[in-house]
Amino acid sequence: MFCKNCGTQINDDAKFCNNCGTNISIGNNTNTLNNEQIQNNNAYNDSQYSNQNYLNFNVKNFYIKIKGFKSGLDSTYNWLQYGSFLVPIILAFIVEFIFGEANFGFFILLAIAALIIITVLNPKGIFIDLINKQIISNKNMKFNFLKEKVNIDEIKEIKIEKYSVPFILGYNIFDLLLSSRKFDNVSLINDKGERILSTQFVKKGNVNEYIDALKNMCNILNRNDIVFTIDNEVKRGFECLKKHEENNNNN
């Protein structure tokens, strides 16, 4: 290395310059301190960056899959499933009428395959986006008209209800073959008392996961004003849920 005062080349372990006597260790100590400070600052910045990434990952990670086929409510998604099954069956009768015969076994298999494909391509689920403060119903569905968005700022109450619908209220063969009449309903309610989003859960684990996610949402966003209400009365009809549909149509 070289002396900063006179430029004379000196040994790396020297403490004083052989030519002018300048103390070399002071400069080195200062450089060492500066390097340590830079390293500490870099470590702090890296830690802050990692923590921010960790936070962003967590707040985007509330997604609840909804499993099970629920009976009784005329939702667009249910009708899409019905249509995917019925269209091949109707097509089979048309083919028979035109050509005098049809392979009904093939069309039944086609109908089942269509129902499965529609269901797989449009998975039911709830996504809670804390960055944009939105709750998106059916976010991963391919058809946008099946999705619903709710602004978290509008939510004033979260109501949990139980339903056990009598068989007599079933209105088509899908109620008999595929669906469950017992389910939990979670409604998000605004300051006017309107149900701005209602979601039904056949599986008990799904509804518990959703409620836990909503509680975490309230804690992270400091929304202690949102009230959780549990209605223990088992309801036998769809009047409340149909009111939710009417509110959506009016909006």
Coordinates of C-alpha atoms in Angstrom, one line a residue:
M1 CA 0.0 0.0 0.0
F2 CA 1.1 3.7 -0.2
C3 CA 1.3 6.5 2.3
K4 CA -1.6 9.0 1.9
N5 CA 0.7 11.9 2.9
C6 CA 3.8 11.5 0.8
G7 CA 2.9 8.5 -1.6
T8 CA 5.8 6.3 -0.5
Q9 CA 5.1 2.6 -0.9
I10 CA 5.1 0.8 2.5
N11 CA 4.4 -2.7 3.9
D12 CA 0.7 -3.7 4.4
D13 CA 1.3 -4.3 8.1
A14 CA 3.2 -1.0 8.7
K15 CA 1.7 1.4 11.3
F16 CA 3.9 4.5 10.3
C17 CA 5.3 5.7 7.0
N18 CA 9.1 5.1 6.8
N19 CA 9.6 8.4 4.8
C20 CA 7.4 11.0 6.6
G21 CA 6.3 9.2 9.8
T22 CA 2.5 9.5 9.1
N23 CA 0.4 7.2 11.3
I24 CA -1.1 4.7 8.8
S25 CA -3.4 2.8 11.3
I26 CA -5.8 5.8 11.7
G27 CA -6.8 5.8 8.1
N28 CA -7.2 2.1 8.0
N29 CA -9.3 2.1 11.2
T30 CA -11.5 4.8 9.6
N31 CA -11.9 2.7 6.4
T32 CA -12.7 -0.4 8.5
L33 CA -15.4 1.5 10.4
N34 CA -16.8 2.9 7.1
N35 CA -16.9 -0.6 5.6
E36 CA -18.6 -2.1 8.7
Q37 CA -21.2 0.7 8.6
I38 CA -21.9 0.1 4.9
Q39 CA -22.2 -3.6 5.6
N40 CA -24.6 -3.0 8.5
N41 CA -26.7 -0.6 6.4
N42 CA -26.9 -3.1 3.6
A43 CA -27.9 -5.9 6.0
Y44 CA -30.6 -3.6 7.5
N45 CA -31.9 -2.7 4.0
D46 CA -31.9 -6.4 3.0
S47 CA -33.8 -7.2 6.2
Q48 CA -36.3 -4.4 5.6
Y49 CA -36.8 -5.6 2.0
S50 CA -37.3 -9.2 3.1
N51 CA -39.8 -8.2 5.7
Q52 CA -41.7 -6.1 3.2
N53 CA -41.8 -9.0 0.7
Y54 CA -42.9 -11.3 3.5
L55 CA -45.7 -8.9 4.5
N56 CA -46.8 -8.5 0.9
F57 CA -46.8 -12.3 0.4
N58 CA -49.0 -12.8 3.5
V59 CA -51.6 -10.2 2.8
K60 CA -52.2 -11.7 -0.7
N61 CA -52.4 -15.3 0.6
F62 CA -56.0 -15.5 1.8
Y63 CA -57.7 -17.9 -0.7
I64 CA -60.4 -20.3 0.4
K65 CA -61.5 -23.1 -1.9
I66 CA -65.2 -24.0 -1.8
K67 CA -66.1 -27.6 -2.2
G68 CA -69.4 -29.3 -2.5
F69 CA -72.6 -28.7 -4.6
K70 CA -75.1 -26.6 -2.7
S71 CA -78.9 -26.9 -3.3
G72 CA -81.7 -24.4 -3.7
L73 CA -80.3 -21.0 -4.8
D74 CA -80.7 -19.9 -8.4
S75 CA -77.1 -18.8 -8.8
T76 CA -75.7 -18.2 -12.3
Y77 CA -73.0 -20.8 -11.6
N78 CA -75.5 -23.5 -10.8
W79 CA -77.4 -22.8 -14.0
L80 CA -74.2 -23.0 -16.0
Q81 CA -73.6 -26.4 -14.5
Y82 CA -77.2 -27.5 -15.3
G83 CA -76.9 -26.2 -18.9
S84 CA -73.6 -28.0 -19.5
F85 CA -75.2 -31.3 -18.6
L86 CA -78.6 -30.7 -20.3
V87 CA -77.3 -29.5 -23.7
P88 CA -75.8 -32.8 -24.8
I89 CA -79.0 -34.7 -23.7
I90 CA -81.2 -32.3 -25.7
L91 CA -78.8 -32.6 -28.6
A92 CA -79.3 -36.4 -28.5
F93 CA -83.1 -36.0 -28.9
I94 CA -82.5 -33.6 -31.8
V95 CA -80.2 -36.1 -33.5
E96 CA -82.8 -38.9 -33.0
F97 CA -85.6 -36.8 -34.4
I98 CA -83.6 -35.8 -37.5
F99 CA -81.8 -39.1 -38.3
G100 CA -84.2 -41.6 -36.6
E101 CA -81.6 -42.9 -34.1
A102 CA -79.0 -41.6 -31.6
N103 CA -76.4 -43.2 -29.4
F104 CA -77.8 -42.0 -26.0
G105 CA -75.0 -43.7 -24.1
F106 CA -72.4 -41.5 -25.9
F107 CA -74.4 -38.3 -25.3
I108 CA -74.9 -39.1 -21.6
L109 CA -71.1 -39.6 -21.3
L110 CA -70.7 -36.3 -23.1
A111 CA -73.0 -34.6 -20.7
I112 CA -71.1 -35.9 -17.6
A113 CA -67.8 -34.8 -19.2
A114 CA -69.2 -31.4 -19.9
L115 CA -70.3 -31.0 -16.3
I116 CA -66.9 -32.0 -15.0
I117 CA -65.1 -29.7 -17.4
I118 CA -67.2 -26.7 -16.5
T119 CA -66.7 -27.4 -12.8
V120 CA -62.9 -27.9 -13.2
L121 CA -62.5 -24.7 -15.3
N122 CA -64.5 -22.6 -12.9
P123 CA -63.4 -23.5 -9.3
K124 CA -65.4 -21.9 -6.6
G125 CA -63.4 -19.9 -4.1
I126 CA -63.0 -16.6 -2.1
F127 CA -59.9 -14.4 -2.5
I128 CA -59.2 -11.7 0.1
D129 CA -56.9 -9.0 -1.4
L130 CA -55.7 -6.8 1.4
I131 CA -53.5 -4.7 -0.8
N132 CA -56.4 -3.4 -2.9
K133 CA -58.9 -4.0 0.0
Q134 CA -61.2 -6.2 -2.0
I135 CA -62.9 -9.5 -1.5
I136 CA -63.4 -11.4 -4.8
S137 CA -65.8 -14.2 -5.0
N138 CA -64.9 -16.9 -7.6
K139 CA -61.6 -15.1 -8.6
N140 CA -60.1 -18.2 -10.4
M141 CA -63.2 -18.8 -12.6
K142 CA -62.6 -18.5 -16.3
F143 CA -65.9 -16.7 -16.9
N144 CA -65.8 -13.1 -15.6
F145 CA -69.6 -12.9 -15.3
L146 CA -69.4 -15.5 -12.5
K147 CA -67.2 -13.2 -10.3
E148 CA -68.3 -10.7 -7.7
K149 CA -66.2 -8.0 -6.1
V150 CA -66.8 -6.3 -2.7
N151 CA -64.9 -3.3 -1.3
I152 CA -63.7 -4.2 2.2
D153 CA -64.4 -0.6 3.3
E154 CA -68.2 -1.2 2.7
I155 CA -68.4 -4.1 5.2
K156 CA -69.9 -3.3 8.6
E157 CA -71.1 -6.7 9.7
I158 CA -70.3 -10.4 9.0
K159 CA -73.2 -12.7 9.6
I160 CA -72.9 -16.5 10.0
E161 CA -76.1 -18.6 9.5
K162 CA -77.0 -22.3 9.3
Y163 CA -79.5 -23.7 6.7
S164 CA -81.2 -27.1 6.6
V165 CA -83.6 -27.0 3.6
P166 CA -86.5 -29.5 3.4
F167 CA -86.5 -31.9 0.4
I168 CA -89.8 -30.4 -0.9
L169 CA -88.0 -27.2 -1.8
G170 CA -85.8 -28.9 -4.3
Y171 CA -86.8 -27.9 -7.8
N172 CA -84.8 -30.1 -10.2
I173 CA -83.1 -33.5 -10.4
F174 CA -79.7 -32.0 -9.5
D175 CA -81.1 -31.2 -6.0
L176 CA -81.8 -34.9 -5.7
L177 CA -78.6 -36.4 -7.1
L178 CA -75.8 -34.0 -6.5
S179 CA -76.4 -31.4 -3.8
S180 CA -76.6 -30.9 -0.1
R181 CA -79.4 -29.2 1.7
K182 CA -77.4 -28.5 4.8
F183 CA -74.9 -25.7 4.5
D184 CA -73.5 -22.6 6.3
N185 CA -74.0 -19.1 4.9
V186 CA -71.6 -16.2 5.5
S187 CA -73.0 -12.8 4.5
L188 CA -71.1 -9.5 4.3
I189 CA -73.4 -6.7 5.2
N190 CA -73.0 -2.9 4.6
D191 CA -74.1 0.0 6.7
K192 CA -77.6 -0.1 5.2
G193 CA -78.1 -3.7 6.3
E194 CA -77.8 -5.1 2.8
R195 CA -76.1 -8.4 2.0
I196 CA -73.5 -7.3 -0.5
L197 CA -72.0 -10.8 -0.7
S198 CA -73.3 -14.1 0.5
T199 CA -71.3 -17.4 0.3
Q200 CA -72.6 -20.9 1.1
F201 CA -70.4 -23.7 2.4
V202 CA -71.3 -27.3 2.4
K203 CA -68.0 -28.4 4.0
K204 CA -67.5 -27.4 7.7
G205 CA -63.8 -26.9 7.2
N206 CA -64.4 -24.4 4.4
V207 CA -66.6 -22.1 6.4
N208 CA -64.2 -22.1 9.4
E209 CA -61.3 -21.3 7.1
Y210 CA -63.2 -18.4 5.6
I211 CA -64.2 -17.0 9.0
D212 CA -60.6 -17.2 10.3
A213 CA -59.4 -15.4 7.1
L214 CA -62.0 -12.7 7.7
K215 CA -60.8 -12.3 11.3
N216 CA -57.2 -12.0 10.1
M217 CA -58.3 -9.4 7.6
C218 CA -59.9 -7.3 10.3
N219 CA -56.8 -7.5 12.5
I220 CA -54.3 -6.6 9.7
L221 CA -56.5 -3.7 8.4
N222 CA -57.4 -2.5 12.0
R223 CA -61.1 -2.9 11.2
N224 CA -62.2 -3.5 14.8
D225 CA -65.6 -1.9 13.8
I226 CA -66.7 -4.9 11.8
V227 CA -69.1 -7.0 13.9
F228 CA -69.2 -10.8 13.7
T229 CA -72.8 -12.1 14.3
I230 CA -73.6 -15.8 14.7
D231 CA -77.3 -16.7 14.1
N232 CA -77.8 -20.1 15.7
E233 CA -81.3 -20.5 14.4
V234 CA -81.4 -23.2 11.6
K235 CA -83.3 -21.7 8.7
R236 CA -85.6 -23.8 6.5
G237 CA -86.0 -21.5 3.5
F238 CA -84.2 -19.2 1.2
E239 CA -86.0 -15.9 1.9
C240 CA -82.9 -14.1 3.3
L241 CA -80.6 -15.3 0.5
K242 CA -83.2 -14.3 -2.2
K243 CA -83.2 -10.8 -0.7
H244 CA -79.4 -10.7 -1.4
E245 CA -80.1 -11.6 -5.0
E246 CA -82.7 -8.8 -5.3
N247 CA -80.3 -6.3 -3.8
N248 CA -77.6 -7.3 -6.4
N249 CA -80.2 -6.9 -9.2
N250 CA -81.2 -3.5 -8.0
N251 CA -77.6 -2.4 -7.9

